[in-house]
Amino acid sequence: MKQGSSAVVVGAQWGDEGKGKIVDVLSENFSVVARYAGGHNAGHTVIINGKKFILQLVPCGVLRAGCRSIIGNGVVLDPMAFLKEVAALREAGVPVDGHLFVSNRAHVILPYHRMIELASENAPGRVKIGTTSRGIGPAYEDKMGRRGLRVADLLDLKLLKTHIDNACREKNMIAHALFNSEPLDPDKMYSEYAEASAKIAPFVCDTALLLNNALRAGESIMFEGAQGTMLDIDHGTYPFVTSSSATSGGAVIGTGVAPTSIGAVIGVTKAYCTRVGGGPFPTELLDATGDLIRARGNEYGAVTGRPRRCGWLDLPLLRYSNMINGTSWLVVTKLDVLDELDEIPVCVGYKINGIATDEIPAHASGYDKIECVYRSLPGWKTATHGVTHFDKLPKATKDYLAFVEKESGAQIGVVSNGPDRNQTIFLDEFSVALKSLTQRKGAKAH
């Protein structure tokens, strides 16, 4: 692990890899956890002593006493969703005031973003991406089109009123012309969001300054990704992707810290593969085994409840993800889901038109031509759920992990074999490297 004072936790597949739990587990070692991309479409489930928390916008570090949580400038913020989540955390006894901060440069999702997305996703002839229709894509569109509303602007009521009036005039016309949608009332919208503005104001600050000051003070920061590498807007299975930078590079853009401050990249992968929504999935299982994995892994969206598509581990994609992210360490989650299988096929390579290739197709249709090359590994047919020491895992389980480590090119540092915070195995080398990263001279660890 490189010397530094921060680490990025990134999804190595199509999201839903269990990053929420891993960020929660690792946050004990960090002073600050900062979310850098996505919106309230990212459901991170954390279970602590049997109690479930589902976080959508708020970083998982909020569940650790003494750990500050940052929503960075790269996130798109739905004010109503944020306030609802904050209220739920307060009700659960989680301290948020003085511990949770929102970037004044984060862009805001407004009702017309949801209207446009819902209408366009259901329009005749449209290729369905499988979005959550929460307005995230259109909010990023407005951001890049330089017509967005930022949190700082939300707090300026005069500017807010002008922005809503102008935006509603434009969006209502577009939505009516293209999708025959009912118009939104700008006066009602302004009233609601002006009220929300006052409630959000205490959380707002220049989070880039806060993070850089923390680094200068020797504190340790963990950057929490949303979605996964294969949903990245640039490097994923376009157009079946999210609208932001879900890779490790997004941590720099989405928070305002320098690339040189990143000490390590921790990639999170399931012991198999899942995907939600449309798009390519070379190792997808459309049979009883896929149903078994879905049932054993409880593979349903934390936010939407949608059933996830399930398949075997895809090593070509994992190698690609490790390359794009510069992955230092791998975390393998949901290992126990495979406990009942007699054998476990793993995709070790691709063939296109009968010819082996190391290249990941740039075009979504390119995946239709892929023939997966599989290697079958023996199952362990023994419960691994809750095993707390690596040495106590069955030999076949350790062989499976060793194979994944060797073939993926990144060292496995953590294994998760259950949903609870305590159902986690740390490998010794990772524990030493983590301590070196977070407890260097002057660093503050919790």
PDB file of N, CA and C in Angstrom, residues 200-288:
ATOM      1  N   ILE A 200     -31.410  22.798   5.184  1.00  0.00           N
ATOM      2  CA  ILE A 200     -30.144  22.253   4.686  1.00  0.00           C
ATOM      3  C   ILE A 200     -28.969  23.161   5.032  1.00  0.00           C
ATOM      4  N   ALA A 201     -29.238  24.461   5.152  1.00  0.00           N
ATOM      5  CA  ALA A 201     -28.173  25.464   5.339  1.00  0.00           C
ATOM      6  C   ALA A 201     -27.151  25.107   6.421  1.00  0.00           C
ATOM      7  N   PRO A 202     -27.543  24.587   7.599  1.00  0.00           N
ATOM      8  CA  PRO A 202     -26.546  24.293   8.635  1.00  0.00           C
ATOM      9  C   PRO A 202     -25.516  23.225   8.250  1.00  0.00           C
ATOM     10  N   PHE A 203     -25.827  22.427   7.222  1.00  0.00           N
ATOM     11  CA  PHE A 203     -24.913  21.357   6.812  1.00  0.00           C
ATOM     12  C   PHE A 203     -23.914  21.825   5.743  1.00  0.00           C
ATOM     13  N   VAL A 204     -24.157  22.990   5.160  1.00  0.00           N
ATOM     14  CA  VAL A 204     -23.437  23.406   3.955  1.00  0.00           C
ATOM     15  C   VAL A 204     -22.129  24.125   4.282  1.00  0.00           C
ATOM     16  N   CYS A 205     -21.078  23.744   3.563  1.00  0.00           N
ATOM     17  CA  CYS A 205     -19.801  24.448   3.682  1.00  0.00           C
ATOM     18  C   CYS A 205     -18.949  24.160   2.448  1.00  0.00           C
ATOM     19  N   ASP A 206     -17.762  24.733   2.403  1.00  0.00           N
ATOM     20  CA  ASP A 206     -16.792  24.439   1.349  1.00  0.00           C
ATOM     21  C   ASP A 206     -16.094  23.143   1.759  1.00  0.00           C
ATOM     22  N   THR A 207     -16.592  22.019   1.281  1.00  0.00           N
ATOM     23  CA  THR A 207     -16.069  20.728   1.737  1.00  0.00           C
ATOM     24  C   THR A 207     -14.678  20.435   1.179  1.00  0.00           C
ATOM     25  N   ALA A 208     -14.325  21.025   0.028  1.00  0.00           N
ATOM     26  CA  ALA A 208     -12.968  20.847  -0.503  1.00  0.00           C
ATOM     27  C   ALA A 208     -11.956  21.445   0.473  1.00  0.00           C
ATOM     28  N   LEU A 209     -12.290  22.613   1.012  1.00  0.00           N
ATOM     29  CA  LEU A 209     -11.416  23.249   2.005  1.00  0.00           C
ATOM     30  C   LEU A 209     -11.353  22.403   3.266  1.00  0.00           C
ATOM     31  N   LEU A 210     -12.498  21.888   3.700  1.00  0.00           N
ATOM     32  CA  LEU A 210     -12.544  21.050   4.901  1.00  0.00           C
ATOM     33  C   LEU A 210     -11.654  19.808   4.728  1.00  0.00           C
ATOM     34  N   LEU A 211     -11.759  19.152   3.570  1.00  0.00           N
ATOM     35  CA  LEU A 211     -10.993  17.938   3.323  1.00  0.00           C
ATOM     36  C   LEU A 211      -9.495  18.218   3.235  1.00  0.00           C
ATOM     37  N   ASN A 212      -9.133  19.284   2.543  1.00  0.00           N
ATOM     38  CA  ASN A 212      -7.714  19.598   2.407  1.00  0.00           C
ATOM     39  C   ASN A 212      -7.101  20.046   3.732  1.00  0.00           C
ATOM     40  N   ASN A 213      -7.884  20.752   4.536  1.00  0.00           N
ATOM     41  CA  ASN A 213      -7.408  21.110   5.881  1.00  0.00           C
ATOM     42  C   ASN A 213      -7.210  19.862   6.738  1.00  0.00           C
ATOM     43  N   ALA A 214      -8.122  18.878   6.583  1.00  0.00           N
ATOM     44  CA  ALA A 214      -7.993  17.626   7.331  1.00  0.00           C
ATOM     45  C   ALA A 214      -6.725  16.879   6.926  1.00  0.00           C
ATOM     46  N   LEU A 215      -6.431  16.870   5.625  1.00  0.00           N
ATOM     47  CA  LEU A 215      -5.208  16.220   5.156  1.00  0.00           C
ATOM     48  C   LEU A 215      -3.966  16.917   5.705  1.00  0.00           C
ATOM     49  N   ARG A 216      -3.984  18.257   5.689  1.00  0.00           N
ATOM     50  CA  ARG A 216      -2.836  19.019   6.203  1.00  0.00           C
ATOM     51  C   ARG A 216      -2.642  18.787   7.698  1.00  0.00           C
ATOM     52  N   ALA A 217      -3.739  18.512   8.396  1.00  0.00           N
ATOM     53  CA  ALA A 217      -3.663  18.267   9.841  1.00  0.00           C
ATOM     54  C   ALA A 217      -3.258  16.822  10.157  1.00  0.00           C
ATOM     55  N   GLY A 218      -3.029  16.023   9.092  1.00  0.00           N
ATOM     56  CA  GLY A 218      -2.604  14.647   9.302  1.00  0.00           C
ATOM     57  C   GLY A 218      -3.727  13.666   9.504  1.00  0.00           C
ATOM     58  N   GLU A 219      -4.953  14.077   9.212  1.00  0.00           N
ATOM     59  CA  GLU A 219      -6.079  13.168   9.368  1.00  0.00           C
ATOM     60  C   GLU A 219      -6.182  12.220   8.171  1.00  0.00           C
ATOM     61  N   SER A 220      -6.875  11.123   8.373  1.00  0.00           N
ATOM     62  CA  SER A 220      -7.037  10.117   7.321  1.00  0.00           C
ATOM     63  C   SER A 220      -8.452  10.188   6.755  1.00  0.00           C
ATOM     64  N   ILE A 221      -8.547  10.076   5.416  1.00  0.00           N
ATOM     65  CA  ILE A 221      -9.823  10.231   4.722  1.00  0.00           C
ATOM     66  C   ILE A 221     -10.104   9.002   3.866  1.00  0.00           C
ATOM     67  N   MET A 222     -11.336   8.516   3.928  1.00  0.00           N
ATOM     68  CA  MET A 222     -11.774   7.465   3.024  1.00  0.00           C
ATOM     69  C   MET A 222     -12.809   8.039   2.068  1.00  0.00           C
ATOM     70  N   PHE A 223     -12.595   7.803   0.782  1.00  0.00           N
ATOM     71  CA  PHE A 223     -13.518   8.279  -0.249  1.00  0.00           C
ATOM     72  C   PHE A 223     -14.436   7.137  -0.654  1.00  0.00           C
ATOM     73  N   GLU A 224     -15.724   7.392  -0.539  1.00  0.00           N
ATOM     74  CA  GLU A 224     -16.744   6.360  -0.773  1.00  0.00           C
ATOM     75  C   GLU A 224     -17.357   6.523  -2.151  1.00  0.00           C
ATOM     76  N   GLY A 225     -17.189   5.490  -2.980  1.00  0.00           N
ATOM     77  CA  GLY A 225     -17.774   5.538  -4.311  1.00  0.00           C
ATOM     78  C   GLY A 225     -19.229   5.114  -4.307  1.00  0.00           C
ATOM     79  N   ALA A 226     -19.892   5.365  -5.417  1.00  0.00           N
ATOM     80  CA  ALA A 226     -21.273   4.915  -5.621  1.00  0.00           C
ATOM     81  C   ALA A 226     -21.308   4.141  -6.937  1.00  0.00           C
ATOM     82  N   GLN A 227     -22.269   3.234  -7.061  1.00  0.00           N
ATOM     83  CA  GLN A 227     -22.339   2.355  -8.232  1.00  0.00           C
ATOM     84  C   GLN A 227     -21.010   1.584  -8.396  1.00  0.00           C
ATOM     85  N   GLY A 228     -20.618   1.261  -9.626  1.00  0.00           N
ATOM     86  CA  GLY A 228     -19.408   0.477  -9.836  1.00  0.00           C
ATOM     87  C   GLY A 228     -18.704   0.871 -11.112  1.00  0.00           C
ATOM     88  N   THR A 229     -17.494   0.343 -11.288  1.00  0.00           N
ATOM     89  CA  THR A 229     -16.639   0.711 -12.420  1.00  0.00           C
ATOM     90  C   THR A 229     -17.321   0.503 -13.761  1.00  0.00           C
ATOM     91  N   MET A 230     -18.069  -0.594 -13.897  1.00  0.00           N
ATOM     92  CA  MET A 230     -18.683  -0.890 -15.182  1.00  0.00           C
ATOM     93  C   MET A 230     -19.940  -0.059 -15.431  1.00  0.00           C
ATOM     94  N   LEU A 231     -20.282   0.815 -14.472  1.00  0.00           N
ATOM     95  CA  LEU A 231     -21.355   1.799 -14.677  1.00  0.00           C
ATOM     96  C   LEU A 231     -20.785   3.208 -14.834  1.00  0.00           C
ATOM     97  N   ASP A 232     -19.464   3.329 -14.883  1.00  0.00           N
ATOM     98  CA  ASP A 232     -18.833   4.639 -15.039  1.00  0.00           C
ATOM     99  C   ASP A 232     -19.216   5.250 -16.389  1.00  0.00           C
ATOM    100  N   ILE A 233     -19.443   6.543 -16.413  1.00  0.00           N
ATOM    101  CA  ILE A 233     -19.904   7.223 -17.623  1.00  0.00           C
ATOM    102  C   ILE A 233     -18.897   7.121 -18.770  1.00  0.00           C
ATOM    103  N   ASP A 234     -17.608   7.047 -18.442  1.00  0.00           N
ATOM    104  CA  ASP A 234     -16.564   6.952 -19.473  1.00  0.00           C
ATOM    105  C   ASP A 234     -16.107   5.518 -19.728  1.00  0.00           C
ATOM    106  N   HIS A 235     -15.972   4.734 -18.673  1.00  0.00           N
ATOM    107  CA  HIS A 235     -15.313   3.434 -18.785  1.00  0.00           C
ATOM    108  C   HIS A 235     -16.253   2.243 -18.658  1.00  0.00           C
ATOM    109  N   GLY A 236     -17.536   2.498 -18.445  1.00  0.00           N
ATOM    110  CA  GLY A 236     -18.497   1.415 -18.261  1.00  0.00           C
ATOM    111  C   GLY A 236     -19.119   0.931 -19.556  1.00  0.00           C
ATOM    112  N   THR A 237     -20.164   0.099 -19.442  1.00  0.00           N
ATOM    113  CA  THR A 237     -20.833  -0.490 -20.605  1.00  0.00           C
ATOM    114  C   THR A 237     -21.841   0.511 -21.180  1.00  0.00           C
ATOM    115  N   TYR A 238     -21.304   1.578 -21.734  1.00  0.00           N
ATOM    116  CA  TYR A 238     -22.094   2.681 -22.298  1.00  0.00           C
ATOM    117  C   TYR A 238     -23.007   2.172 -23.419  1.00  0.00           C
ATOM    118  N   PRO A 239     -24.269   2.624 -23.508  1.00  0.00           N
ATOM    119  CA  PRO A 239     -24.906   3.675 -22.714  1.00  0.00           C
ATOM    120  C   PRO A 239     -25.592   3.175 -21.434  1.00  0.00           C
ATOM    121  N   PHE A 240     -25.409   1.901 -21.117  1.00  0.00           N
ATOM    122  CA  PHE A 240     -26.069   1.333 -19.923  1.00  0.00           C
ATOM    123  C   PHE A 240     -25.199   1.601 -18.691  1.00  0.00           C
ATOM    124  N   VAL A 241     -25.108   2.874 -18.362  1.00  0.00           N
ATOM    125  CA  VAL A 241     -24.204   3.341 -17.304  1.00  0.00           C
ATOM    126  C   VAL A 241     -24.905   4.394 -16.464  1.00  0.00           C
ATOM    127  N   THR A 242     -24.219   4.840 -15.420  1.00  0.00           N
ATOM    128  CA  THR A 242     -24.721   5.954 -14.633  1.00  0.00           C
ATOM    129  C   THR A 242     -24.214   7.261 -15.256  1.00  0.00           C
ATOM    130  N   SER A 243     -24.485   8.387 -14.623  1.00  0.00           N
ATOM    131  CA  SER A 243     -24.170   9.675 -15.241  1.00  0.00           C
ATOM    132  C   SER A 243     -22.969  10.373 -14.606  1.00  0.00           C
ATOM    133  N   SER A 244     -22.200   9.624 -13.813  1.00  0.00           N
ATOM    134  CA  SER A 244     -21.064  10.249 -13.123  1.00  0.00           C
ATOM    135  C   SER A 244     -19.847   9.340 -13.172  1.00  0.00           C
ATOM    136  N   SER A 245     -18.744   9.827 -12.613  1.00  0.00           N
ATOM    137  CA  SER A 245     -17.481   9.087 -12.603  1.00  0.00           C
ATOM    138  C   SER A 245     -17.445   8.161 -11.392  1.00  0.00           C
ATOM    139  N   ALA A 246     -17.742   6.877 -11.637  1.00  0.00           N
ATOM    140  CA  ALA A 246     -17.834   5.909 -10.547  1.00  0.00           C
ATOM    141  C   ALA A 246     -16.495   5.247 -10.231  1.00  0.00           C
ATOM    142  N   THR A 247     -15.456   5.564 -11.011  1.00  0.00           N
ATOM    143  CA  THR A 247     -14.139   4.976 -10.789  1.00  0.00           C
ATOM    144  C   THR A 247     -13.366   5.764  -9.734  1.00  0.00           C
ATOM    145  N   SER A 248     -12.161   5.273  -9.394  1.00  0.00           N
ATOM    146  CA  SER A 248     -11.365   5.931  -8.347  1.00  0.00           C
ATOM    147  C   SER A 248     -10.995   7.359  -8.732  1.00  0.00           C
ATOM    148  N   GLY A 249     -10.838   7.619 -10.033  1.00  0.00           N
ATOM    149  CA  GLY A 249     -10.511   8.980 -10.471  1.00  0.00           C
ATOM    150  C   GLY A 249     -11.586   9.989 -10.106  1.00  0.00           C
ATOM    151  N   GLY A 250     -12.828   9.523  -9.983  1.00  0.00           N
ATOM    152  CA  GLY A 250     -13.922  10.413  -9.611  1.00  0.00           C
ATOM    153  C   GLY A 250     -13.764  10.989  -8.225  1.00  0.00           C
ATOM    154  N   ALA A 251     -12.989  10.316  -7.364  1.00  0.00           N
ATOM    155  CA  ALA A 251     -12.797  10.805  -5.995  1.00  0.00           C
ATOM    156  C   ALA A 251     -12.098  12.153  -5.980  1.00  0.00           C
ATOM    157  N   VAL A 252     -11.195  12.342  -6.907  1.00  0.00           N
ATOM    158  CA  VAL A 252     -10.436  13.595  -6.985  1.00  0.00           C
ATOM    159  C   VAL A 252     -11.328  14.717  -7.515  1.00  0.00           C
ATOM    160  N   ILE A 253     -12.018  14.438  -8.620  1.00  0.00           N
ATOM    161  CA  ILE A 253     -12.889  15.448  -9.230  1.00  0.00           C
ATOM    162  C   ILE A 253     -14.083  15.765  -8.331  1.00  0.00           C
ATOM    163  N   GLY A 254     -14.609  14.722  -7.669  1.00  0.00           N
ATOM    164  CA  GLY A 254     -15.846  14.867  -6.912  1.00  0.00           C
ATOM    165  C   GLY A 254     -15.695  15.405  -5.512  1.00  0.00           C
ATOM    166  N   THR A 255     -14.443  15.679  -5.079  1.00  0.00           N
ATOM    167  CA  THR A 255     -14.257  16.220  -3.729  1.00  0.00           C
ATOM    168  C   THR A 255     -13.312  17.422  -3.671  1.00  0.00           C
ATOM    169  N   GLY A 256     -12.437  17.556  -4.666  1.00  0.00           N
ATOM    170  CA  GLY A 256     -11.521  18.696  -4.657  1.00  0.00           C
ATOM    171  C   GLY A 256     -10.211  18.442  -3.938  1.00  0.00           C
ATOM    172  N   VAL A 257      -9.804  17.167  -3.814  1.00  0.00           N
ATOM    173  CA  VAL A 257      -8.476  16.865  -3.282  1.00  0.00           C
ATOM    174  C   VAL A 257      -7.552  16.545  -4.452  1.00  0.00           C
ATOM    175  N   ALA A 258      -6.255  16.628  -4.203  1.00  0.00           N
ATOM    176  CA  ALA A 258      -5.282  16.385  -5.269  1.00  0.00           C
ATOM    177  C   ALA A 258      -5.076  14.891  -5.489  1.00  0.00           C
ATOM    178  N   PRO A 259      -4.767  14.472  -6.738  1.00  0.00           N
ATOM    179  CA  PRO A 259      -4.501  13.047  -6.998  1.00  0.00           C
ATOM    180  C   PRO A 259      -3.386  12.481  -6.132  1.00  0.00           C
ATOM    181  N   THR A 260      -2.423  13.315  -5.789  1.00  0.00           N
ATOM    182  CA  THR A 260      -1.280  12.847  -5.004  1.00  0.00           C
ATOM    183  C   THR A 260      -1.642  12.516  -3.563  1.00  0.00           C
ATOM    184  N   SER A 261      -2.851  12.880  -3.144  1.00  0.00           N
ATOM    185  CA  SER A 261      -3.257  12.596  -1.762  1.00  0.00           C
ATOM    186  C   SER A 261      -3.870  11.212  -1.608  1.00  0.00           C
ATOM    187  N   ILE A 262      -4.117  10.520  -2.737  1.00  0.00           N
ATOM    188  CA  ILE A 262      -4.718   9.187  -2.679  1.00  0.00           C
ATOM    189  C   ILE A 262      -3.637   8.160  -2.357  1.00  0.00           C
ATOM    190  N   GLY A 263      -3.781   7.502  -1.210  1.00  0.00           N
ATOM    191  CA  GLY A 263      -2.768   6.546  -0.784  1.00  0.00           C
ATOM    192  C   GLY A 263      -3.038   5.136  -1.253  1.00  0.00           C
ATOM    193  N   ALA A 264      -4.301   4.756  -1.433  1.00  0.00           N
ATOM    194  CA  ALA A 264      -4.633   3.391  -1.833  1.00  0.00           C
ATOM    195  C   ALA A 264      -6.008   3.362  -2.465  1.00  0.00           C
ATOM    196  N   VAL A 265      -6.212   2.382  -3.344  1.00  0.00           N
ATOM    197  CA  VAL A 265      -7.530   2.136  -3.937  1.00  0.00           C
ATOM    198  C   VAL A 265      -7.952   0.724  -3.546  1.00  0.00           C
ATOM    199  N   ILE A 266      -9.120   0.624  -2.927  1.00  0.00           N
ATOM    200  CA  ILE A 266      -9.654  -0.651  -2.454  1.00  0.00           C
ATOM    201  C   ILE A 266     -10.869  -0.999  -3.314  1.00  0.00           C
ATOM    202  N   GLY A 267     -10.737  -2.020  -4.146  1.00  0.00           N
ATOM    203  CA  GLY A 267     -11.829  -2.445  -5.015  1.00  0.00           C
ATOM    204  C   GLY A 267     -12.681  -3.490  -4.331  1.00  0.00           C
ATOM    205  N   VAL A 268     -13.991  -3.355  -4.461  1.00  0.00           N
ATOM    206  CA  VAL A 268     -14.921  -4.304  -3.837  1.00  0.00           C
ATOM    207  C   VAL A 268     -15.603  -5.123  -4.926  1.00  0.00           C
ATOM    208  N   THR A 269     -15.478  -6.441  -4.827  1.00  0.00           N
ATOM    209  CA  THR A 269     -16.104  -7.351  -5.788  1.00  0.00           C
ATOM    210  C   THR A 269     -16.858  -8.443  -5.039  1.00  0.00           C
ATOM    211  N   LYS A 270     -17.995  -8.833  -5.562  1.00  0.00           N
ATOM    212  CA  LYS A 270     -18.650 -10.021  -5.028  1.00  0.00           C
ATOM    213  C   LYS A 270     -17.872 -11.263  -5.456  1.00  0.00           C
ATOM    214  N   ALA A 271     -18.143 -12.371  -4.799  1.00  0.00           N
ATOM    215  CA  ALA A 271     -17.544 -13.646  -5.189  1.00  0.00           C
ATOM    216  C   ALA A 271     -18.185 -14.172  -6.469  1.00  0.00           C
ATOM    217  N   TYR A 272     -19.234 -13.491  -6.929  1.00  0.00           N
ATOM    218  CA  TYR A 272     -19.907 -13.778  -8.186  1.00  0.00           C
ATOM    219  C   TYR A 272     -20.220 -12.427  -8.821  1.00  0.00           C
ATOM    220  N   CYS A 273     -21.177 -12.320  -9.703  1.00  0.00           N
ATOM    221  CA  CYS A 273     -21.506 -11.040 -10.352  1.00  0.00           C
ATOM    222  C   CYS A 273     -23.008 -10.776 -10.279  1.00  0.00           C
ATOM    223  N   THR A 274     -23.373  -9.493 -10.180  1.00  0.00           N
ATOM    224  CA  THR A 274     -24.775  -9.098 -10.325  1.00  0.00           C
ATOM    225  C   THR A 274     -24.855  -7.810 -11.129  1.00  0.00           C
ATOM    226  N   ARG A 275     -26.042  -7.580 -11.640  1.00  0.00           N
ATOM    227  CA  ARG A 275     -26.298  -6.322 -12.352  1.00  0.00           C
ATOM    228  C   ARG A 275     -27.781  -5.989 -12.233  1.00  0.00           C
ATOM    229  N   VAL A 276     -28.095  -4.696 -12.137  1.00  0.00           N
ATOM    230  CA  VAL A 276     -29.480  -4.221 -12.107  1.00  0.00           C
ATOM    231  C   VAL A 276     -29.738  -3.413 -13.373  1.00  0.00           C
ATOM    232  N   GLY A 277     -30.920  -3.561 -13.937  1.00  0.00           N
ATOM    233  CA  GLY A 277     -31.269  -2.776 -15.117  1.00  0.00           C
ATOM    234  C   GLY A 277     -30.760  -3.421 -16.397  1.00  0.00           C
ATOM    235  N   GLY A 278     -30.878  -2.687 -17.506  1.00  0.00           N
ATOM    236  CA  GLY A 278     -30.477  -3.206 -18.805  1.00  0.00           C
ATOM    237  C   GLY A 278     -28.971  -3.170 -18.997  1.00  0.00           C
ATOM    238  N   GLY A 279     -28.546  -3.758 -20.116  1.00  0.00           N
ATOM    239  CA  GLY A 279     -27.141  -3.701 -20.470  1.00  0.00           C
ATOM    240  C   GLY A 279     -26.459  -5.049 -20.504  1.00  0.00           C
ATOM    241  N   PRO A 280     -25.240  -5.098 -21.061  1.00  0.00           N
ATOM    242  CA  PRO A 280     -24.508  -6.362 -21.217  1.00  0.00           C
ATOM    243  C   PRO A 280     -24.187  -7.026 -19.885  1.00  0.00           C
ATOM    244  N   PHE A 281     -24.148  -8.350 -19.912  1.00  0.00           N
ATOM    245  CA  PHE A 281     -23.795  -9.135 -18.735  1.00  0.00           C
ATOM    246  C   PHE A 281     -23.337 -10.504 -19.244  1.00  0.00           C
ATOM    247  N   PRO A 282     -22.059 -10.634 -19.641  1.00  0.00           N
ATOM    248  CA  PRO A 282     -21.585 -11.855 -20.311  1.00  0.00           C
ATOM    249  C   PRO A 282     -21.791 -13.139 -19.527  1.00  0.00           C
ATOM    250  N   THR A 283     -21.662 -13.111 -18.193  1.00  0.00           N
ATOM    251  CA  THR A 283     -21.731 -14.353 -17.409  1.00  0.00           C
ATOM    252  C   THR A 283     -23.099 -14.572 -16.751  1.00  0.00           C
ATOM    253  N   GLU A 284     -24.122 -13.863 -17.236  1.00  0.00           N
ATOM    254  CA  GLU A 284     -25.440 -13.940 -16.603  1.00  0.00           C
ATOM    255  C   GLU A 284     -26.002 -15.360 -16.639  1.00  0.00           C
ATOM    256  N   LEU A 285     -26.609 -15.750 -15.517  1.00  0.00           N
ATOM    257  CA  LEU A 285     -27.261 -17.053 -15.389  1.00  0.00           C
ATOM    258  C   LEU A 285     -28.771 -16.878 -15.460  1.00  0.00           C
ATOM    259  N   LEU A 286     -29.388 -17.500 -16.442  1.00  0.00           N
ATOM    260  CA  LEU A 286     -30.840 -17.408 -16.599  1.00  0.00           C
ATOM    261  C   LEU A 286     -31.455 -18.767 -16.299  1.00  0.00           C
ATOM    262  N   ASP A 287     -31.027 -19.365 -15.185  1.00  0.00           N
ATOM    263  CA  ASP A 287     -31.492 -20.707 -14.847  1.00  0.00           C
ATOM    264  C   ASP A 287     -31.687 -20.827 -13.342  1.00  0.00           C
ATOM    265  N   ALA A 288     -31.876 -22.047 -12.888  1.00  0.00           N
ATOM    266  CA  ALA A 288     -32.133 -22.290 -11.465  1.00  0.00           C
ATOM    267  C   ALA A 288     -30.946 -21.899 -10.590  1.00  0.00           C
TER     268      ALA A 288
END
